CSV table of C-alpha atoms in Angstrom, one decimal:
chain,number,residue,atom,x,y,z
W,760,MET,CA,25.0,-2.5,-2.7
W,761,GLU,CA,27.7,0.0,-3.8
W,762,ASN,CA,25.4,2.9,-4.1
W,763,HIS,CA,24.8,3.5,-0.4
W,764,THR,CA,28.4,3.3,0.9
W,765,LYS,CA,29.3,7.0,1.0
W,766,GLU,CA,26.1,8.6,2.3
W,767,ARG,CA,25.7,9.5,6.0
W,768,LEU,CA,22.6,10.4,8.0
W,769,GLN,CA,22.1,14.2,7.5
W,770,ASP,CA,21.5,16.8,10.2
W,771,PRO,CA,17.7,17.4,10.2
W,772,THR,CA,18.3,21.2,10.8
W,773,MET,CA,20.0,21.4,7.4
W,774,GLN,CA,18.8,21.6,3.8
W,775,VAL,CA,15.1,22.5,4.1
W,776,PRO,CA,13.3,23.5,0.9
W,777,SER,CA,10.8,26.3,0.5
W,778,LEU,CA,7.5,24.8,-0.6
W,779,ASN,CA,4.4,26.7,-1.8
W,780,CYS,CA,1.4,26.7,0.5
W,781,ILE,CA,-2.1,26.4,-1.1
W,782,ASP,CA,-5.0,27.8,0.9
W,783,LEU,CA,-8.2,26.0,0.0
W,784,ALA,CA,-10.2,28.9,1.6
W,785,ASP,CA,-8.5,31.5,-0.6
W,786,HIS,CA,-11.2,33.3,-2.7
W,787,ASP,CA,-8.6,34.4,-5.2
W,788,LEU,CA,-8.7,31.3,-7.4
W,789,HIS,CA,-6.2,32.6,-9.9
W,790,ARG,CA,-3.6,33.1,-7.2
W,791,SER,CA,-4.1,29.5,-5.9
W,792,VAL,CA,-3.8,28.0,-9.4
W,793,VAL,CA,-0.6,30.0,-10.2
W,794,SER,CA,1.0,29.0,-6.9
W,795,LEU,CA,0.0,25.4,-7.4
W,796,LYS,CA,1.3,25.3,-11.0
W,797,GLN,CA,4.6,26.7,-9.9
W,798,ALA,CA,4.9,24.0,-7.2
W,799,CYS,CA,4.0,21.2,-9.6
W,800,LEU,CA,6.7,22.4,-12.1
W,801,ASP,CA,9.4,22.9,-9.4
W,802,SER,CA,9.2,19.8,-7.1
W,803,GLY,CA,5.7,18.4,-7.2
W,804,PHE,CA,5.4,19.0,-3.4
W,805,PHE,CA,3.4,21.6,-1.7
W,806,TYR,CA,1.4,22.3,1.5
W,807,VAL,CA,-2.4,22.6,1.7
W,808,ILE,CA,-4.1,24.5,4.5
W,809,ASN,CA,-7.7,25.3,5.4
W,810,HIS,CA,-8.8,22.0,4.0
W,811,GLY,CA,-11.8,21.8,6.4
W,812,ILE,CA,-10.7,18.8,8.5
W,813,ASN,CA,-11.1,19.5,12.2
W,814,GLU,CA,-7.8,19.4,14.1
W,815,GLU,CA,-9.3,17.6,17.1
W,816,PHE,CA,-10.6,14.9,14.7
W,817,MET,CA,-7.1,14.5,13.2
W,818,GLU,CA,-5.7,14.1,16.7
W,819,ASP,CA,-8.2,11.3,17.3
W,820,VAL,CA,-7.3,9.6,14.0
W,821,PHE,CA,-3.6,9.6,15.1
W,822,GLU,CA,-4.5,8.4,18.6
W,823,GLN,CA,-6.5,5.4,17.1
W,824,SER,CA,-3.6,4.6,14.8
W,825,LYS,CA,-1.2,4.5,17.7
W,826,LYS,CA,-3.6,2.1,19.6
W,827,PHE,CA,-3.5,-0.3,16.7
W,828,PHE,CA,0.3,-0.4,16.4
W,829,ALA,CA,0.6,-0.8,20.1
W,830,LEU,CA,-1.3,-4.2,19.9
W,831,PRO,CA,0.7,-7.4,20.2
W,832,LEU,CA,2.1,-8.7,16.8
W,833,GLU,CA,-0.2,-11.7,17.1
W,834,GLU,CA,-3.2,-9.5,17.2
W,835,LYS,CA,-2.0,-7.3,14.2
W,836,MET,CA,-1.3,-10.4,12.1
W,837,LYS,CA,-5.0,-11.4,12.3
W,838,VAL,CA,-5.6,-8.6,9.8
W,839,LEU,CA,-2.6,-9.2,7.6
W,840,ARG,CA,-2.6,-7.6,4.2
W,841,ASN,CA,-4.7,-9.5,1.7
W,842,GLU,CA,-4.4,-10.0,-2.0
W,843,LYS,CA,-6.4,-6.7,-2.5
W,844,HIS,CA,-3.7,-4.8,-0.6
W,845,ARG,CA,-5.9,-4.1,2.5
W,846,GLY,CA,-4.8,-4.6,6.1
W,847,TYR,CA,-1.6,-4.9,8.1
W,848,THR,CA,1.9,-4.8,6.6
W,849,PRO,CA,4.7,-5.9,9.0
W,850,VAL,CA,8.1,-4.3,9.3
W,851,LEU,CA,10.3,-5.0,6.2
W,852,ASP,CA,7.2,-6.1,4.2
W,853,GLU,CA,7.9,-3.3,1.6
W,854,ILE,CA,11.2,-2.6,-0.2
W,855,LEU,CA,11.0,0.6,-2.3
W,856,ASP,CA,14.6,1.1,-3.2
W,857,PRO,CA,16.2,-2.3,-3.7
W,858,GLU,CA,19.4,-0.9,-5.2
W,859,ASN,CA,20.2,0.9,-1.9
W,860,GLN,CA,18.3,-1.0,0.8
W,861,VAL,CA,19.8,-4.1,2.5
W,862,ASN,CA,16.3,-5.2,3.8
W,863,GLY,CA,12.9,-3.7,3.5
W,864,ASP,CA,11.5,-0.5,5.0
W,865,HIS,CA,11.7,-0.1,8.8
W,866,LYS,CA,8.0,0.7,9.2
W,867,GLU,CA,4.8,-1.1,9.8
W,868,GLY,CA,1.5,-0.1,8.2
W,869,TYR,CA,-2.2,-0.6,7.6
W,870,TYR,CA,-4.0,-0.2,4.3
W,871,ILE,CA,-7.6,1.0,4.2
W,872,GLY,CA,-9.4,1.4,0.9
W,873,ILE,CA,-12.9,2.2,-0.4
W,874,GLU,CA,-15.3,-0.3,1.2
W,875,VAL,CA,-17.1,-2.3,-1.6
W,876,PRO,CA,-19.6,-5.0,-0.6
W,877,LYS,CA,-19.6,-8.5,-2.2
W,878,ASP,CA,-22.8,-7.8,-4.2
W,879,ASP,CA,-21.2,-4.8,-5.9
W,880,PRO,CA,-20.4,-5.3,-9.6
W,881,ASP,CA,-16.9,-3.9,-9.0
W,882,TYR,CA,-16.1,-6.3,-6.1
W,883,ASP,CA,-13.8,-8.5,-8.2
W,884,LYS,CA,-11.6,-5.6,-9.3
W,885,PRO,CA,-8.1,-5.7,-7.7
W,886,PHE,CA,-8.2,-2.6,-5.6
W,887,TYR,CA,-11.9,-2.7,-4.5
W,888,GLY,CA,-13.5,-5.0,-1.9
W,889,PRO,CA,-14.1,-5.1,1.9
W,890,ASN,CA,-11.4,-4.0,4.3
W,891,PRO,CA,-10.2,-6.3,7.1
W,892,TRP,CA,-10.9,-4.6,10.4
W,893,PRO,CA,-9.5,-5.1,13.9
W,894,ASP,CA,-12.0,-6.6,16.4
W,895,SER,CA,-14.3,-3.9,17.7
W,896,ASP,CA,-14.0,-5.3,21.2
W,897,VAL,CA,-10.2,-4.7,21.0
W,898,LEU,CA,-10.4,-1.3,19.4
W,899,PRO,CA,-13.9,0.2,19.8
W,900,GLN,CA,-14.8,3.0,17.3
W,901,TRP,CA,-11.6,2.3,15.4
W,902,ARG,CA,-13.4,1.4,12.1
W,903,GLU,CA,-15.8,4.3,12.3
W,904,THR,CA,-13.0,6.8,12.9
W,905,MET,CA,-11.0,5.5,9.9
W,906,GLU,CA,-13.9,5.4,7.6
W,907,LYS,CA,-14.9,8.9,8.4
W,908,TYR,CA,-11.3,10.1,7.8
W,909,HIS,CA,-11.2,8.3,4.5
W,910,GLN,CA,-14.3,10.2,3.4
W,911,GLU,CA,-12.9,13.5,4.5
W,912,ALA,CA,-9.5,13.0,2.9
W,913,LEU,CA,-11.2,12.0,-0.4
W,914,ARG,CA,-13.3,15.2,-0.3
W,915,VAL,CA,-10.1,17.3,0.1
W,916,SER,CA,-8.4,15.3,-2.7
W,917,LYS,CA,-11.2,16.2,-5.1
W,918,ASP,CA,-10.9,19.9,-4.2
W,919,ILE,CA,-7.2,19.8,-5.0
W,920,GLY,CA,-8.0,17.9,-8.2
W,921,ARG,CA,-10.0,20.8,-9.4
W,922,LEU,CA,-7.1,23.2,-8.9
W,923,LEU,CA,-4.8,20.8,-10.6
W,924,ALA,CA,-7.2,20.6,-13.6
W,925,LEU,CA,-7.1,24.4,-13.9
W,926,ALA,CA,-3.3,24.4,-13.6
W,927,LEU,CA,-3.2,22.1,-16.6
W,928,ASP,CA,-5.5,24.5,-18.6
W,929,LEU,CA,-8.4,22.0,-18.3
W,930,ASP,CA,-12.0,22.5,-17.2
W,931,ALA,CA,-12.1,22.6,-13.4
W,932,ASN,CA,-14.3,19.4,-13.3
W,933,TYR,CA,-12.1,17.5,-15.7
W,934,PHE,CA,-11.0,14.9,-13.1
W,935,ASP,CA,-14.5,14.6,-11.6
W,936,THR,CA,-15.8,12.1,-14.2
W,937,PRO,CA,-16.8,8.5,-13.1
W,938,GLU,CA,-13.8,7.0,-14.9
W,939,MET,CA,-11.4,9.3,-13.0
W,940,LEU,CA,-12.1,10.6,-9.5
W,941,GLY,CA,-15.9,10.0,-9.6
W,942,LYS,CA,-15.3,6.4,-8.6
W,943,PRO,CA,-11.6,6.4,-7.7
W,944,ILE,CA,-9.1,4.0,-6.1
W,945,ALA,CA,-8.3,5.9,-2.9
W,946,THR,CA,-6.2,4.2,-0.3
W,947,MET,CA,-5.1,5.5,3.1
W,948,ARG,CA,-2.2,4.0,4.9
W,949,LEU,CA,-1.5,4.3,8.6
W,950,LEU,CA,2.3,4.1,9.2
W,951,HIS,CA,4.5,3.7,12.2
W,952,TYR,CA,8.3,4.2,12.0
W,953,GLN,CA,10.9,3.2,14.6
W,954,GLY,CA,14.7,3.0,14.8
W,955,VAL,CA,17.6,5.0,13.4
W,956,SER,CA,18.2,5.0,9.6
W,957,ASP,CA,21.8,4.7,8.3
W,958,PRO,CA,22.1,5.2,4.5
W,959,SER,CA,25.7,4.1,4.6
W,960,GLN,CA,24.5,0.7,5.8
W,961,GLY,CA,21.4,0.6,3.5
W,962,ILE,CA,19.0,1.0,6.4
W,963,TYR,CA,16.0,3.3,5.7
W,964,ALA,CA,12.7,3.9,7.5
W,965,CYS,CA,11.3,4.2,4.0
W,966,GLY,CA,13.4,3.8,0.9
W,967,ALA,CA,13.6,6.3,-1.9
W,968,HIS,CA,10.6,6.2,-4.3
W,969,SER,CA,8.1,8.2,-6.2
W,970,ASP,CA,4.4,7.5,-5.6
W,971,TYR,CA,2.4,5.4,-8.1
W,972,GLY,CA,-0.8,7.3,-8.4
W,973,MET,CA,-2.2,10.8,-9.1
W,974,MET,CA,-1.4,12.5,-5.8
W,975,THR,CA,-0.8,11.8,-2.2
W,976,LEU,CA,-2.0,13.8,0.9
W,977,LEU,CA,0.3,13.3,3.8
W,978,ALA,CA,-0.7,14.0,7.4
W,979,THR,CA,2.1,13.6,10.0
W,980,ASP,CA,2.6,13.8,13.7
W,981,GLY,CA,5.2,16.5,13.2
W,982,VAL,CA,8.3,14.3,13.8
W,983,MET,CA,11.0,15.1,11.2
W,984,GLY,CA,11.9,12.4,8.7
W,985,LEU,CA,10.5,13.1,5.2
W,986,GLN,CA,13.1,14.1,2.6
W,987,ILE,CA,12.8,15.0,-1.1
W,988,CYS,CA,15.2,14.9,-4.0
W,989,LYS,CA,14.2,17.4,-6.6
W,990,ASP,CA,16.6,16.1,-9.2
W,991,LYS,CA,16.8,12.3,-9.2
W,992,ASN,CA,19.5,12.2,-11.9
W,993,ALA,CA,21.9,14.5,-10.0
W,994,LYS,CA,25.2,12.8,-8.9
W,995,PRO,CA,25.4,12.8,-5.9
W,996,GLN,CA,21.7,13.2,-5.1
W,997,LYS,CA,20.8,16.2,-2.9
W,998,TRP,CA,18.2,15.3,-0.2
W,999,GLU,CA,16.3,18.0,1.7
W,1000,TYR,CA,14.1,17.6,4.7
W,1001,VAL,CA,10.4,18.7,4.5
W,1002,PRO,CA,9.2,20.1,7.8
W,1003,ALA,CA,5.6,19.6,8.9
W,1004,ILE,CA,3.2,22.6,9.3
W,1005,LYS,CA,0.6,22.0,12.0
W,1006,GLY,CA,-2.8,21.4,10.5
W,1007,ALA,CA,-1.5,21.3,7.0
W,1008,TYR,CA,-1.2,18.5,4.5
W,1009,ILE,CA,2.0,17.8,2.7
W,1010,VAL,CA,0.8,17.0,-0.8
W,1011,ASN,CA,2.9,15.4,-3.6
W,1012,LEU,CA,2.2,14.4,-7.2
W,1013,GLY,CA,2.5,10.8,-8.3
W,1014,ASP,CA,3.8,9.1,-11.4
W,1015,MET,CA,0.3,8.9,-13.1
W,1016,LEU,CA,0.0,12.7,-13.1
W,1017,GLU,CA,3.5,13.0,-14.5
W,1018,ARG,CA,2.5,10.6,-17.3
W,1019,TRP,CA,-0.9,12.4,-17.8
W,1020,SER,CA,0.9,15.8,-18.0
W,1021,ASN,CA,3.6,14.4,-20.4
W,1022,GLY,CA,6.3,15.1,-17.9
W,1023,PHE,CA,5.2,18.7,-17.4
W,1024,PHE,CA,4.3,18.2,-13.7
W,1025,LYS,CA,6.9,16.4,-11.5
W,1026,SER,CA,6.5,13.2,-9.5
W,1027,THR,CA,9.5,13.6,-7.1
W,1028,LEU,CA,11.7,11.1,-5.4
W,1029,HIS,CA,11.2,11.0,-1.6
W,1030,ARG,CA,12.2,8.9,1.4
W,1031,VAL,CA,12.0,8.8,5.2
W,1032,LEU,CA,15.0,8.6,7.6
W,1033,GLY,CA,14.4,7.6,11.2
W,1034,ASN,CA,16.2,9.5,13.9
W,1035,GLY,CA,15.4,7.2,16.9
W,1036,GLN,CA,12.0,8.9,17.6
W,1037,GLU,CA,8.8,7.0,17.0
W,1038,ARG,CA,7.0,8.6,14.0
W,1039,TYR,CA,3.4,8.2,12.8
W,1040,SER,CA,2.1,9.4,9.5
W,1041,ILE,CA,-1.0,8.8,7.3
W,1042,PRO,CA,-0.5,9.1,3.5
W,1043,PHE,CA,-3.7,9.1,1.5
W,1044,PHE,CA,-3.1,7.8,-2.0
W,1045,VAL,CA,-5.4,9.1,-4.8
W,1046,GLU,CA,-5.7,7.1,-8.0
W,1047,PRO,CA,-8.4,7.3,-10.7
W,1048,ASN,CA,-10.9,4.5,-11.5
W,1049,HIS,CA,-9.6,1.0,-12.4
W,1050,GLU,CA,-10.7,1.4,-16.0
W,1051,CYS,CA,-9.1,4.8,-16.5
W,1052,LEU,CA,-6.7,4.9,-19.4
W,1053,VAL,CA,-3.8,7.2,-18.4
W,1054,GLU,CA,-2.7,8.9,-21.5
W,1055,CYS,CA,-1.3,12.3,-22.4
W,1056,LEU,CA,-3.8,15.1,-21.6
W,1057,PRO,CA,-5.0,17.2,-24.6
W,1058,THR,CA,-3.4,20.4,-23.2
W,1059,CYS,CA,0.0,18.7,-22.7
W,1060,LYS,CA,0.8,17.7,-26.2
W,1061,SER,CA,1.4,19.4,-29.5
W,1062,GLU,CA,3.2,18.8,-32.8
W,1063,SER,CA,6.5,19.8,-31.2
W,1064,ASN,CA,5.7,18.0,-27.9
W,1065,VAL,CA,4.5,14.5,-28.7
W,1066,PRO,CA,3.4,12.1,-25.9
W,1067,LYS,CA,6.4,10.7,-24.1
W,1068,TYR,CA,4.6,7.7,-22.4
W,1069,PRO,CA,2.4,5.0,-23.8
W,1070,ALA,CA,-1.2,4.9,-22.6
W,1071,ILE,CA,-1.8,2.4,-19.7
W,1072,LYS,CA,-4.8,1.3,-17.8
W,1073,CYS,CA,-4.8,2.5,-14.1
W,1074,SER,CA,-5.4,-1.0,-12.6
W,1075,ALA,CA,-2.7,-2.7,-14.7
W,1076,TYR,CA,-0.1,0.0,-13.7
W,1077,LEU,CA,-0.9,-0.1,-10.0
W,1078,THR,CA,-0.9,-3.9,-9.9
W,1079,GLN,CA,2.6,-4.0,-11.4
W,1080,ARG,CA,4.0,-1.4,-9.0
W,1081,TYR,CA,2.6,-3.1,-5.9
W,1082,LYS,CA,4.0,-6.4,-7.0
W,1083,GLU,CA,7.4,-4.9,-7.5
W,1084,THR,CA,7.6,-3.4,-4.0
W,1085,HIS,CA,5.8,-5.8,-1.6
W,1086,ALA,CA,6.8,-9.2,-0.2
W,1087,GLU,CA,4.9,-12.3,-1.4
W,1088,LEU,CA,2.1,-13.1,1.0
W,1089,SER,CA,3.1,-16.7,1.0
W,1090,ILE,CA,6.1,-15.9,3.2
W,1091,TYR,CA,3.7,-15.1,6.1
W,1092,ASN,CA,1.7,-18.3,5.7
W,1093,GLN,CA,4.9,-20.2,6.3
W,1094,GLU,CA,5.6,-18.1,9.5
W,1095,ILE,CA,2.1,-18.4,11.0
């Protein structure tokens, strides 16, 4: 635990990076692609505005999220995370930075993925299947609101995916094929943070990590907390706060896109520090199909730039990363 002894909680008014803002309603496609490419090369983080999701609807999604987390723990544990990574994750369930964290993340969450019925041929795949849902008598319209949001966020993800393809000198529809984003693994996660982080004591709202998949769309309630570290190898690491922009997504690239692009695009280290305020956010994690083989894209390799990463199947990669960062479900069986 030596790594966290010298760091102190930073002043949230300090060290704010300038991130590019991508307007999905901009008719100048070239301008959008150039701006996006610059962001992907620099930090892998950018804002997305005019994405088409109604602001009133977003407020309703956050209101419904708050209602779930306000339930008694006993009620929330009825929909505990299952082996397909759907459902409720209690405080300290996840530990993303074991070198620096004393315990797990000081947050609780709720995973919701693509709903796949039992008679679907893909039902047995590790990241497909039915979602556990809170009782509709306890939270009426909750499921309907979350399913609608999942569909909307997936639509926006595919729009961003087309810009990413162009930024990688690929055909705009490159990622739209069934083995990529045509039938993706797309998981949203409701998150609720509480408490005060103290890096000097190894206490974090969310430990430092990079995301596993292709990209993440983050909606927040505006409470400051997210930080990024553009250079993970710097000593000491420099952490910068990312402020929210009302109505905008904060989007970041994941490790799979870094692998796909042969390290050309960046999957950046990020974390969340709590400041005593309650904080709610909703990341939407976008990954390709289970069977997708993530290997160097044709436009990202040459004789002088050979592939840096071995090819790996999407489902195998995700399964390993989830296993590394989440508590064994058996511990909850002992507690119940």
